[in-house]
Amino acid sequence: MARREMIWLALVVWANSMLVLPFSQGALAAPPVAAKEVEDSPPEPEKSPQEEDAEVYELMRLFADTLDQVDRNYVKDISRRELMEAAIEGMLTKLDQYSAYIPPEQIDRFKSGVESEFGGIGIRVSVEGGILKVISPILGSPAYKAGVLAGDTIVEIEGESTRGITIDEAIAKLKGKVDTSVKVSVLHEGEEKPIPVELTRKTVRVATVLGDTRNDDDSWNYMFDEDQKIGYVRINTFGRHTTEELKETLDLLNAAGIKALVLDLRFNPGGLLSCAIEVSDLFVEEGKIVSTAGRNAPARRWDAHTRGTYADFPMVILVNRYSASASEIVSACLQDHERAVVIGERTWGKGSVQNIITLEDGRSALKLTTASYQRPSGKNIHRFEGATDEDAWGVIPNEGFLIKLSTEELREYNEFRRQRDIVGRKPEEGEAFEDRQLLAALSYLRGRLSGENEKEDDQKADGKTKKAPEKQAAAGN
């Protein structure tokens, strides 16, 4: 069989498999037409299923002909795999920015991000000036147990120099199947001779629920204010194990007598919809959490349950311009139910849901936007193209709590946070960053615990007082 006919046959088989679902559900039905349009130009009659089939086959023939011509006659030799992946990526550019093709060489890293675990030695690394440096070992990992420290240089991997190595090459060599070993040569800071270390790869789980500072055993300390029992919990992504980690943390805080909580979702890009629903359900006793609606999926609604709810303390949720998706589901839900006060900046504005569709028996995947979601109040979350600041999108902090950080402040905060997150490193004396958003959260919660803010809320309800946003934000400094 000629190459062109083989391409054509493969596309016909694919087209047949794709036609069943849309036509059976009427997804291609024409939209309603306004009365004026009917008077001026009657709508074209709907195509029959047979006509639709014929049109799809013609489009597949066009694609097959183009692929065959490029494959045979283009001036340079390009693999069919590259051509097909370029065609897929080109197709997805017509969709929204969140739909994407995940090729085989990226699928493992993508899965690790979703699962928050991987097979490896458990270190975060960077390449600085061609030198492979350890940012931090992961608590409890093989590297942590072997004494690998933040600031160490990995000189060799399996006897090969790492000089000039790229970050992707380093990760590929250090990661691997569980219970396999890897030999590295590690140079500690301040020493002249590297030491050989043989590490056995294990399943490394990356924590997604974090605190502010670490205890002596390098575990996180979640009690920010020991005197007033104000807890602080930071979630950096909504992964497979986040709900479990958060429950364990809240139980620890409850046992320590927590009276108020700061939930920090700043810089959290999102994650799993199911996890966002579960986290919201931990703090809300009843009512709608979120609902979704899609083109080929029935509308769905998730409601909160009383059982297992942590509802006995006031809360603040911190967000910023980089809080997105699942972060917005949680903050919008708790804000709408008046379970928490939202402080910080307006969030990113991502109100869409992506499904992960496996391709090639799991060797690649398609991340496809299949639905949009709505917060309990019904307000829009998604920032559509061309949206202005006056339009409804994202999660806006509660009145009086819009506190924007400058670009310089964000840079300083990220460096401060990076240093504080290093395992085995204790904050130095005098080391501090004036986190105006966190200070405002603490000020509000301390006022709630003393009863001051409750009096102010009552006065606002009676129409007697109304604080200006800038004055209230300044109170947290």
Tab-separated table of C-alpha atoms in Angstrom:
chain	number	residue	atom	x	y	z
A	1	MET	CA	0.000	0.000	0.000
A	2	ALA	CA	1.359	3.435	-0.963
A	3	ARG	CA	2.368	5.824	1.794
A	4	ARG	CA	-0.369	8.363	0.908
A	5	GLU	CA	-3.059	5.690	1.063
A	6	MET	CA	-1.761	4.504	4.438
A	7	ILE	CA	-2.001	8.043	5.820
A	8	TRP	CA	-5.473	8.435	4.363
A	9	LEU	CA	-6.670	5.122	5.819
A	10	ALA	CA	-5.375	5.992	9.300
A	11	LEU	CA	-7.163	9.332	9.210
A	12	VAL	CA	-10.415	7.748	8.013
A	13	VAL	CA	-10.333	5.291	10.929
A	14	TRP	CA	-9.676	8.189	13.314
A	15	ALA	CA	-12.479	10.273	11.790
A	16	ASN	CA	-14.964	7.414	12.154
A	17	SER	CA	-14.109	7.081	15.833
A	18	MET	CA	-14.582	10.806	16.389
A	19	LEU	CA	-17.922	11.115	14.609
A	20	VAL	CA	-20.036	8.923	16.845
A	21	LEU	CA	-20.249	11.017	20.007
A	22	PRO	CA	-20.839	14.496	18.588
A	23	PHE	CA	-23.582	13.444	16.198
A	24	SER	CA	-25.364	11.272	18.726
A	25	GLN	CA	-25.568	14.241	21.090
A	26	GLY	CA	-26.378	16.899	18.511
A	27	ALA	CA	-23.311	18.926	19.359
A	28	LEU	CA	-23.131	20.445	15.888
A	29	ALA	CA	-26.690	21.756	15.818
A	30	ALA	CA	-27.015	25.298	14.437
A	31	PRO	CA	-27.364	28.111	17.002
A	32	PRO	CA	-30.673	29.976	17.303
A	33	VAL	CA	-31.134	32.823	14.828
A	34	ALA	CA	-32.589	36.211	15.726
A	35	ALA	CA	-35.928	37.195	14.139
A	36	LYS	CA	-34.384	40.081	12.175
A	37	GLU	CA	-31.789	37.730	10.684
A	38	VAL	CA	-34.548	35.368	9.592
A	39	GLU	CA	-36.298	38.184	7.723
A	40	ASP	CA	-33.165	39.404	5.924
A	41	SER	CA	-31.420	36.119	5.150
A	42	PRO	CA	-33.038	32.770	5.976
A	43	PRO	CA	-30.631	30.360	7.641
A	44	GLU	CA	-29.153	27.595	5.597
A	45	PRO	CA	-30.819	24.231	6.146
A	46	GLU	CA	-29.033	21.947	8.589
A	47	LYS	CA	-26.759	19.387	7.020
A	48	SER	CA	-27.723	15.758	7.215
A	49	PRO	CA	-25.438	13.315	9.060
A	50	GLN	CA	-24.321	11.970	5.682
A	51	GLU	CA	-23.366	15.474	4.504
A	52	GLU	CA	-21.503	16.128	7.725
A	53	ASP	CA	-19.628	12.831	7.287
A	54	ALA	CA	-18.677	13.751	3.726
A	55	GLU	CA	-17.364	17.147	4.851
A	56	VAL	CA	-15.200	15.572	7.568
A	57	TYR	CA	-13.785	13.035	5.111
A	58	GLU	CA	-12.885	15.837	2.681
A	59	LEU	CA	-11.078	17.725	5.443
A	60	MET	CA	-9.187	14.565	6.371
A	61	ARG	CA	-8.228	14.131	2.724
A	62	LEU	CA	-6.901	17.695	2.660
A	63	PHE	CA	-4.782	17.000	5.734
A	64	ALA	CA	-3.524	13.672	4.324
A	65	ASP	CA	-2.558	15.288	1.016
A	66	THR	CA	-0.712	18.118	2.780
A	67	LEU	CA	1.135	15.757	5.108
A	68	ASP	CA	2.121	13.528	2.186
A	69	GLN	CA	3.441	16.455	0.118
A	70	VAL	CA	5.500	17.866	3.001
A	71	ASP	CA	6.802	14.422	3.938
A	72	ARG	CA	7.972	13.670	0.410
A	73	ASN	CA	8.977	17.007	-1.055
A	74	TYR	CA	10.048	19.480	1.641
A	75	VAL	CA	13.650	20.629	1.185
A	76	LYS	CA	14.768	19.184	4.530
A	77	ASP	CA	14.056	15.786	6.038
A	78	ILE	CA	11.602	16.034	8.951
A	79	SER	CA	10.286	12.993	10.757
A	80	ARG	CA	6.586	12.186	10.459
A	81	ARG	CA	6.400	12.311	14.246
A	82	GLU	CA	7.593	15.911	14.252
A	83	LEU	CA	5.110	16.813	11.524
A	84	MET	CA	2.180	15.206	13.315
A	85	GLU	CA	3.045	16.817	16.652
A	86	ALA	CA	3.398	20.198	14.930
A	87	ALA	CA	-0.024	19.682	13.343
A	88	ILE	CA	-1.568	18.811	16.725
A	89	GLU	CA	0.019	21.830	18.387
A	90	GLY	CA	-1.136	24.040	15.505
A	91	MET	CA	-4.683	22.769	15.918
A	92	LEU	CA	-4.633	23.584	19.628
A	93	THR	CA	-3.562	27.178	18.996
A	94	LYS	CA	-7.137	27.755	17.761
A	95	LEU	CA	-8.386	26.854	21.240
A	96	ASP	CA	-7.841	28.571	24.587
A	97	GLN	CA	-4.423	29.038	26.193
A	98	TYR	CA	-4.980	26.212	28.682
A	99	SER	CA	-5.466	23.390	26.170
A	100	ALA	CA	-2.174	21.685	25.320
A	101	TYR	CA	-0.553	18.591	23.865
A	102	ILE	CA	1.841	16.769	26.205
A	103	PRO	CA	4.439	14.842	24.152
A	104	PRO	CA	6.114	11.624	25.330
A	105	GLU	CA	9.276	13.393	26.495
A	106	GLN	CA	7.228	15.566	28.877
A	107	ILE	CA	4.622	13.092	30.085
A	108	ASP	CA	6.568	11.789	33.117
A	109	ARG	CA	7.241	15.278	34.437
A	110	PHE	CA	3.590	16.207	33.900
A	111	LYS	CA	2.405	13.141	35.824
A	112	SER	CA	4.850	13.886	38.643
A	113	GLY	CA	3.420	17.368	38.930
A	114	VAL	CA	-0.151	16.078	39.158
A	115	GLU	CA	0.669	13.252	41.545
A	116	SER	CA	3.152	15.335	43.611
A	117	GLU	CA	5.453	12.307	43.722
A	118	PHE	CA	8.166	10.674	41.616
A	119	GLY	CA	10.875	8.063	41.678
A	120	GLY	CA	14.194	9.691	42.544
A	121	ILE	CA	16.664	10.720	45.232
A	122	GLY	CA	14.698	13.741	46.463
A	123	ILE	CA	16.551	16.982	45.794
A	124	ARG	CA	15.711	20.288	44.160
A	125	VAL	CA	18.524	21.377	41.867
A	126	SER	CA	19.547	24.284	39.678
A	127	VAL	CA	22.322	24.940	37.183
A	128	GLU	CA	24.372	28.055	37.979
A	129	GLY	CA	27.171	28.950	35.589
A	130	GLY	CA	27.313	25.389	34.286
A	131	ILE	CA	27.539	23.955	37.832
A	132	LEU	CA	24.851	21.639	39.227
A	133	LYS	CA	23.856	22.967	42.653
A	134	VAL	CA	21.497	21.560	45.294
A	135	ILE	CA	18.781	24.064	46.203
A	136	SER	CA	17.384	21.861	48.951
A	137	PRO	CA	16.932	18.192	49.809
A	138	ILE	CA	13.334	17.034	50.272
A	139	LEU	CA	12.532	16.087	53.853
A	140	GLY	CA	12.750	12.326	54.421
A	141	SER	CA	14.159	11.575	50.948
A	142	PRO	CA	17.196	9.361	50.200
A	143	ALA	CA	19.327	12.468	49.619
A	144	TYR	CA	18.189	14.012	52.925
A	145	LYS	CA	18.987	10.818	54.837
A	146	ALA	CA	22.413	10.574	53.149
A	147	GLY	CA	23.365	14.062	54.337
A	148	VAL	CA	23.104	15.967	51.053
A	149	LEU	CA	22.754	19.655	51.981
A	150	ALA	CA	21.459	22.848	50.418
A	151	GLY	CA	24.337	24.565	48.608
A	152	ASP	CA	26.166	21.320	47.780
A	153	THR	CA	27.595	20.848	44.289
A	154	ILE	CA	26.953	17.596	42.440
A	155	VAL	CA	30.271	17.131	40.665
A	156	GLU	CA	29.586	13.781	38.967
A	157	ILE	CA	26.657	11.493	38.190
A	158	GLU	CA	27.588	7.867	37.453
A	159	GLY	CA	31.218	8.864	36.964
A	160	GLU	CA	30.451	11.562	34.383
A	161	SER	CA	31.232	15.216	35.062
A	162	THR	CA	28.214	17.491	35.429
A	163	ARG	CA	30.122	20.523	34.171
A	164	GLY	CA	27.928	22.217	31.551
A	165	ILE	CA	24.976	19.900	32.146
A	166	THR	CA	21.468	21.233	31.488
A	167	ILE	CA	18.739	21.058	34.118
A	168	ASP	CA	16.700	18.607	32.008
A	169	GLU	CA	19.710	16.314	31.565
A	170	ALA	CA	20.395	16.378	35.303
A	171	ILE	CA	16.803	15.553	36.237
A	172	ALA	CA	16.703	12.714	33.706
A	173	LYS	CA	19.848	11.173	35.228
A	174	LEU	CA	18.806	11.594	38.856
A	175	LYS	CA	15.250	10.357	38.477
A	176	GLY	CA	14.524	6.708	37.754
A	177	LYS	CA	12.682	3.588	38.760
A	178	VAL	CA	12.145	2.988	42.450
A	179	ASP	CA	14.786	0.759	44.122
A	180	THR	CA	17.404	1.408	41.439
A	181	SER	CA	20.630	3.113	42.501
A	182	VAL	CA	22.571	6.114	41.271
A	183	LYS	CA	26.127	7.111	42.185
A	184	VAL	CA	26.884	10.802	42.651
A	185	SER	CA	29.911	12.781	43.772
A	186	VAL	CA	28.963	15.594	46.164
A	187	LEU	CA	31.070	18.588	47.201
A	188	HIS	CA	29.934	20.272	50.420
A	189	GLU	CA	30.248	24.032	50.714
A	190	GLY	CA	33.610	25.088	52.152
A	191	GLU	CA	35.277	21.738	51.414
A	192	GLU	CA	37.834	20.922	48.722
A	193	LYS	CA	37.308	17.215	48.111
A	194	PRO	CA	33.999	15.735	46.891
A	195	ILE	CA	32.660	12.593	48.526
A	196	PRO	CA	31.099	9.653	46.645
A	197	VAL	CA	27.512	8.815	47.592
A	198	GLU	CA	25.441	5.907	46.311
A	199	LEU	CA	21.716	6.560	46.632
A	200	THR	CA	18.801	4.190	46.153
A	201	ARG	CA	15.866	5.860	44.430
A	202	LYS	CA	12.576	5.787	46.290
A	203	THR	CA	9.106	7.194	45.765
A	204	VAL	CA	9.518	10.804	46.811
A	205	ARG	CA	6.384	12.692	47.772
A	206	VAL	CA	6.627	16.454	47.454
A	207	ALA	CA	4.691	18.184	50.222
A	208	THR	CA	2.012	20.603	49.035
A	209	VAL	CA	0.919	21.827	52.494
A	210	LEU	CA	3.620	23.960	54.086
A	211	GLY	CA	4.184	26.253	57.058
A	212	ASP	CA	6.223	29.405	57.524
A	213	THR	CA	9.235	28.187	59.536
A	214	ARG	CA	10.665	24.784	60.401
A	215	ASN	CA	11.019	22.986	63.721
A	216	ASP	CA	14.334	21.582	64.953
A	217	ASP	CA	13.619	18.276	63.184
A	218	ASP	CA	13.044	20.173	59.892
A	219	SER	CA	9.283	19.523	59.954
A	220	TRP	CA	7.031	22.530	59.365
A	221	ASN	CA	5.800	24.730	62.197
A	222	TYR	CA	2.183	25.676	61.419
A	223	MET	CA	1.510	27.860	64.493
A	224	PHE	CA	2.471	31.392	63.458
A	225	ASP	CA	1.437	33.159	66.670
A	226	GLU	CA	1.905	30.856	69.650
A	227	ASP	CA	0.420	33.337	72.158
A	228	GLN	CA	-2.835	33.977	70.314
A	229	LYS	CA	-2.882	30.540	68.641
A	230	ILE	CA	-3.042	31.797	65.062
A	231	GLY	CA	-2.148	29.074	62.597
A	232	TYR	CA	-0.534	29.566	59.194
A	233	VAL	CA	-0.900	27.043	56.353
A	234	ARG	CA	0.460	27.496	52.843
A	235	ILE	CA	-0.745	25.359	49.925
A	236	ASN	CA	1.503	25.633	46.862
A	237	THR	CA	-0.579	23.402	44.556
A	238	PHE	CA	-3.695	21.237	44.749
A	239	GLY	CA	-2.325	17.747	44.166
A	240	ARG	CA	-3.386	14.169	44.744
A	241	HIS	CA	-2.393	14.167	48.430
A	242	THR	CA	-3.166	17.773	49.404
A	243	THR	CA	-6.448	17.053	51.207
A	244	GLU	CA	-4.836	14.298	53.259
A	245	GLU	CA	-1.888	16.556	54.168
A	246	LEU	CA	-4.209	19.424	55.085
A	247	LYS	CA	-6.377	17.253	57.351
A	248	GLU	CA	-3.288	16.058	59.218
A	249	THR	CA	-2.095	19.654	59.605
A	250	LEU	CA	-5.475	20.919	60.840
A	251	ASP	CA	-5.651	18.080	63.352
A	252	LEU	CA	-2.215	19.088	64.664
A	253	LEU	CA	-3.355	22.697	64.953
A	254	ASN	CA	-6.595	21.673	66.672
A	255	ALA	CA	-4.629	19.646	69.189
A	256	ALA	CA	-2.468	22.733	69.829
A	257	GLY	CA	-5.560	24.852	70.508
A	258	ILE	CA	-5.822	26.870	67.285
A	259	LYS	CA	-8.099	29.938	67.520
A	260	ALA	CA	-7.646	31.458	64.032
A	261	LEU	CA	-6.101	30.460	60.684
A	262	VAL	CA	-4.320	32.097	57.754
A	263	LEU	CA	-4.604	29.991	54.571
A	264	ASP	CA	-2.002	31.253	52.096
A	265	LEU	CA	-2.816	30.554	48.430
A	266	ARG	CA	-0.500	33.154	46.929
A	267	PHE	CA	1.447	31.940	43.883
A	268	ASN	CA	-0.715	28.770	43.844
A	269	PRO	CA	-1.413	28.054	40.133
A	270	GLY	CA	-4.200	25.535	40.825
A	271	GLY	CA	-4.307	21.793	40.355
A	272	LEU	CA	-7.016	19.160	40.646
A	273	LEU	CA	-10.666	20.218	40.681
A	274	SER	CA	-11.515	17.312	42.990
A	275	CYS	CA	-8.915	18.502	45.502
A	276	ALA	CA	-10.217	22.085	45.447
A	277	ILE	CA	-13.705	20.753	46.218
A	278	GLU	CA	-12.404	18.586	49.070
A	279	VAL	CA	-10.413	21.452	50.600
A	280	SER	CA	-13.419	23.787	50.415
A	281	ASP	CA	-15.571	21.112	52.042
A	282	LEU	CA	-13.199	21.025	55.023
A	283	PHE	CA	-14.214	24.569	55.962
A	284	VAL	CA	-17.825	24.941	54.760
A	285	GLU	CA	-20.673	23.034	56.415
A	286	GLU	CA	-23.407	23.332	53.784
A	287	GLY	CA	-24.362	24.852	50.470
A	288	LYS	CA	-22.816	24.983	47.033
A	289	ILE	CA	-19.061	24.716	46.628
A	290	VAL	CA	-18.800	24.980	42.837
A	291	SER	CA	-20.664	23.952	39.695
A	292	THR	CA	-19.427	23.135	36.198
A	293	ALA	CA	-20.998	23.128	32.753
A	294	GLY	CA	-19.550	21.876	29.478
A	295	ARG	CA	-20.499	21.379	25.857
A	296	ASN	CA	-20.671	17.581	25.937
A	297	ALA	CA	-21.074	17.015	29.675
A	298	PRO	CA	-24.109	17.553	31.901
A	299	ALA	CA	-23.975	20.399	34.407
A	300	ARG	CA	-22.662	19.286	37.789
A	301	ARG	CA	-22.863	20.801	41.264
A	302	TRP	CA	-20.909	19.940	44.392
A	303	ASP	CA	-22.249	20.725	47.860
A	304	ALA	CA	-20.557	20.853	51.241
A	305	HIS	CA	-21.065	18.310	54.024
A	306	THR	CA	-21.222	18.968	57.755
A	307	ARG	CA	-19.188	15.909	58.713
A	308	GLY	CA	-15.487	16.588	59.209
A	309	THR	CA	-15.751	20.370	58.887
A	310	TYR	CA	-13.289	22.683	60.641
A	311	ALA	CA	-15.624	25.581	61.386
A	312	ASP	CA	-14.688	26.708	64.889
A	313	PHE	CA	-12.225	29.496	64.120
A	314	PRO	CA	-12.083	32.681	61.989
A	315	MET	CA	-10.075	32.507	58.767
A	316	VAL	CA	-8.224	34.673	56.283
A	317	ILE	CA	-7.267	33.525	52.792
A	318	LEU	CA	-4.280	35.270	51.187
A	319	VAL	CA	-4.293	35.520	47.380
A	320	ASN	CA	-2.388	37.458	44.749
A	321	ARG	CA	-2.314	37.967	40.996
A	322	TYR	CA	-0.770	34.507	40.534
A	323	SER	CA	-3.448	32.580	42.463
A	324	ALA	CA	-5.412	30.699	39.805
A	325	SER	CA	-7.912	27.963	39.032
A	326	ALA	CA	-8.302	25.644	42.056
A	327	SER	CA	-7.040	28.475	44.292
A	328	GLU	CA	-9.869	30.616	42.994
A	329	ILE	CA	-12.443	27.868	43.592
A	330	VAL	CA	-11.444	27.628	47.257
A	331	SER	CA	-11.141	31.369	47.900
A	332	ALA	CA	-14.394	32.160	46.051
A	333	CYS	CA	-16.302	29.438	47.896
A	334	LEU	CA	-15.155	30.511	51.361
A	335	GLN	CA	-15.674	34.172	50.514
A	336	ASP	CA	-19.221	33.619	49.203
A	337	HIS	CA	-20.156	31.599	52.290
A	338	GLU	CA	-18.548	34.289	54.498
A	339	ARG	CA	-16.374	31.574	56.008
A	340	ALA	CA	-13.178	33.520	55.356
A	341	VAL	CA	-12.057	37.044	54.562
A	342	VAL	CA	-9.950	37.272	51.395
A	343	ILE	CA	-6.928	39.578	51.614
A	344	GLY	CA	-4.335	40.496	48.991
A	345	GLU	CA	-4.715	41.104	45.277
A	346	ARG	CA	-7.243	40.228	42.604
A	347	THR	CA	-6.585	36.678	41.419
A	348	TRP	CA	-5.563	35.452	37.968
A	349	GLY	CA	-9.030	34.722	36.540
A	350	LYS	CA	-9.072	31.120	35.286
A	351	GLY	CA	-12.604	29.737	35.359
A	352	SER	CA	-12.156	26.741	33.086
A	353	VAL	CA	-11.680	23.021	33.711
A	354	GLN	CA	-9.256	20.823	31.767
A	355	ASN	CA	-9.553	17.063	31.326
A	356	ILE	CA	-6.458	14.950	30.777
A	357	ILE	CA	-7.067	12.584	27.856
A	358	THR	CA	-4.439	9.889	27.434
A	359	LEU	CA	-3.081	9.208	23.949
A	360	GLU	CA	-0.911	6.394	22.582
A	361	ASP	CA	-1.722	4.103	25.522
A	362	GLY	CA	-0.511	6.721	27.990
A	363	ARG	CA	2.721	7.685	26.218
A	364	SER	CA	1.341	11.170	25.508
A	365	ALA	CA	-1.722	13.141	26.508
A	366	LEU	CA	-4.079	15.936	25.626
A	367	LYS	CA	-4.999	18.566	28.203
A	368	LEU	CA	-8.312	19.868	26.884
A	369	THR	CA	-10.647	22.534	28.239
A	370	THR	CA	-14.001	20.769	28.564
A	371	ALA	CA	-16.002	22.883	31.013
A	372	SER	CA	-16.246	26.166	32.882
A	373	TYR	CA	-17.032	26.568	36.559
A	374	GLN	CA	-19.136	28.939	38.622
A	375	ARG	CA	-18.646	30.069	42.202
A	376	PRO	CA	-21.557	29.803	44.682
A	377	SER	CA	-22.662	33.426	44.130
A	378	GLY	CA	-22.801	32.926	40.363
A	379	LYS	CA	-20.256	35.686	39.708
A	380	ASN	CA	-17.912	35.158	36.798
A	381	ILE	CA	-14.354	33.980	37.533
A	382	HIS	CA	-12.856	33.667	34.055
A	383	ARG	CA	-10.862	36.548	32.603
A	384	PHE	CA	-11.875	36.508	28.963
A	385	GLU	CA	-9.741	38.050	26.237
A	386	GLY	CA	-10.169	41.814	26.240
A	387	ALA	CA	-11.515	41.923	29.804
A	388	THR	CA	-10.908	45.188	31.667
A	389	ASP	CA	-10.442	45.912	35.364
A	390	GLU	CA	-14.063	47.030	35.509
A	391	ASP	CA	-15.346	43.646	34.306
A	392	ALA	CA	-16.248	40.789	36.653
A	393	TRP	CA	-13.451	38.192	36.776
A	394	GLY	CA	-11.149	36.573	39.314
A	395	VAL	CA	-11.618	36.751	43.075
A	396	ILE	CA	-11.472	40.280	44.464
A	397	PRO	CA	-10.371	40.695	48.106
A	398	ASN	CA	-13.006	41.739	50.609
A	399	GLU	CA	-13.732	45.439	50.902
A	400	GLY	CA	-10.871	47.224	52.578
A	401	PHE	CA	-8.396	44.385	52.054
A	402	LEU	CA	-7.052	45.013	48.551
A	403	ILE	CA	-3.294	45.208	49.193
A	404	LYS	CA	-1.080	45.230	46.123
A	405	LEU	CA	2.616	44.428	46.333
A	406	SER	CA	5.018	46.113	43.946
A	407	THR	CA	7.186	44.132	41.541
A	408	GLU	CA	10.157	44.773	43.820
A	409	GLU	CA	8.222	43.544	46.861
A	410	LEU	CA	7.257	40.367	44.997
A	411	ARG	CA	10.884	39.747	44.065
A	412	GLU	CA	11.986	40.249	47.675
A	413	TYR	CA	9.187	38.024	48.950
A	414	ASN	CA	10.109	35.186	46.576
A	415	GLU	CA	13.766	35.279	47.631
A	416	PHE	CA	12.793	35.472	51.298
A	417	ARG	CA	10.411	32.529	50.866
A	418	ARG	CA	12.984	30.504	48.899
A	419	GLN	CA	15.562	30.884	51.666
A	420	ARG	CA	13.000	30.032	54.338
A	421	ASP	CA	11.907	26.863	52.522
A	422	ILE	CA	15.381	25.304	52.444
A	423	VAL	CA	15.515	22.135	54.511
A	424	GLY	CA	18.166	22.283	57.221
A	425	ARG	CA	18.528	26.051	57.104
A	426	LYS	CA	17.384	28.198	60.035
A	427	PRO	CA	16.397	31.847	59.500
A	428	GLU	CA	19.215	34.182	60.445
A	429	GLU	CA	18.822	36.777	63.183
A	430	GLY	CA	17.257	39.932	61.784
A	431	GLU	CA	16.285	38.212	58.536
A	432	ALA	CA	12.826	39.489	57.647
A	433	PHE	CA	10.559	40.673	54.868
A	434	GLU	CA	7.732	43.082	55.612
A	435	ASP	CA	4.861	41.045	54.193
A	436	ARG	CA	2.102	43.659	54.197
A	437	GLN	CA	-0.560	41.158	53.121
A	438	LEU	CA	0.266	38.703	55.895
A	439	LEU	CA	0.504	41.531	58.441
A	440	ALA	CA	-2.993	42.688	57.443
A	441	ALA	CA	-4.278	39.114	57.880
A	442	LEU	CA	-2.770	38.856	61.356
A	443	SER	CA	-4.126	42.281	62.313
A	444	TYR	CA	-7.631	41.302	61.213
A	445	LEU	CA	-7.578	37.954	63.040
A	446	ARG	CA	-6.197	39.493	66.240
A	447	GLY	CA	-9.024	41.994	66.063
A	448	ARG	CA	-11.539	39.182	65.620
A	449	LEU	CA	-10.146	37.310	68.590
A	450	SER	CA	-10.392	40.437	70.737
A	451	GLY	CA	-13.888	41.198	69.433
A	452	GLU	CA	-12.959	44.494	67.773
A	453	ASN	CA	-13.658	43.472	64.184
A	454	GLU	CA	-16.997	41.900	65.108
A	455	LYS	CA	-18.112	45.290	66.499
A	456	GLU	CA	-16.969	46.998	63.305
A	457	ASP	CA	-18.866	44.458	61.188
A	458	ASP	CA	-22.023	45.138	63.205
A	459	GLN	CA	-21.568	48.884	62.689
A	460	LYS	CA	-21.135	48.382	58.957
A	461	ALA	CA	-24.311	46.332	58.840
A	462	ASP	CA	-26.140	49.225	60.564
A	463	GLY	CA	-24.697	51.695	58.052
A	464	LYS	CA	-22.849	53.620	60.751
A	465	THR	CA	-19.252	53.223	59.577
A	466	LYS	CA	-17.387	52.339	56.420
A	467	LYS	CA	-13.606	52.132	56.470
A	468	ALA	CA	-11.649	53.290	53.458
A	469	PRO	CA	-9.642	50.504	51.761
A	470	GLU	CA	-6.309	52.290	52.124
A	471	LYS	CA	-6.744	52.996	55.840
A	472	GLN	CA	-7.711	49.445	56.655
A	473	ALA	CA	-4.835	48.038	54.613
A	474	ALA	CA	-2.419	50.343	56.412
A	475	ALA	CA	-3.617	48.994	59.739
A	476	GLY	CA	-1.799	45.754	58.949
A	477	ASN	CA	1.600	47.400	58.591
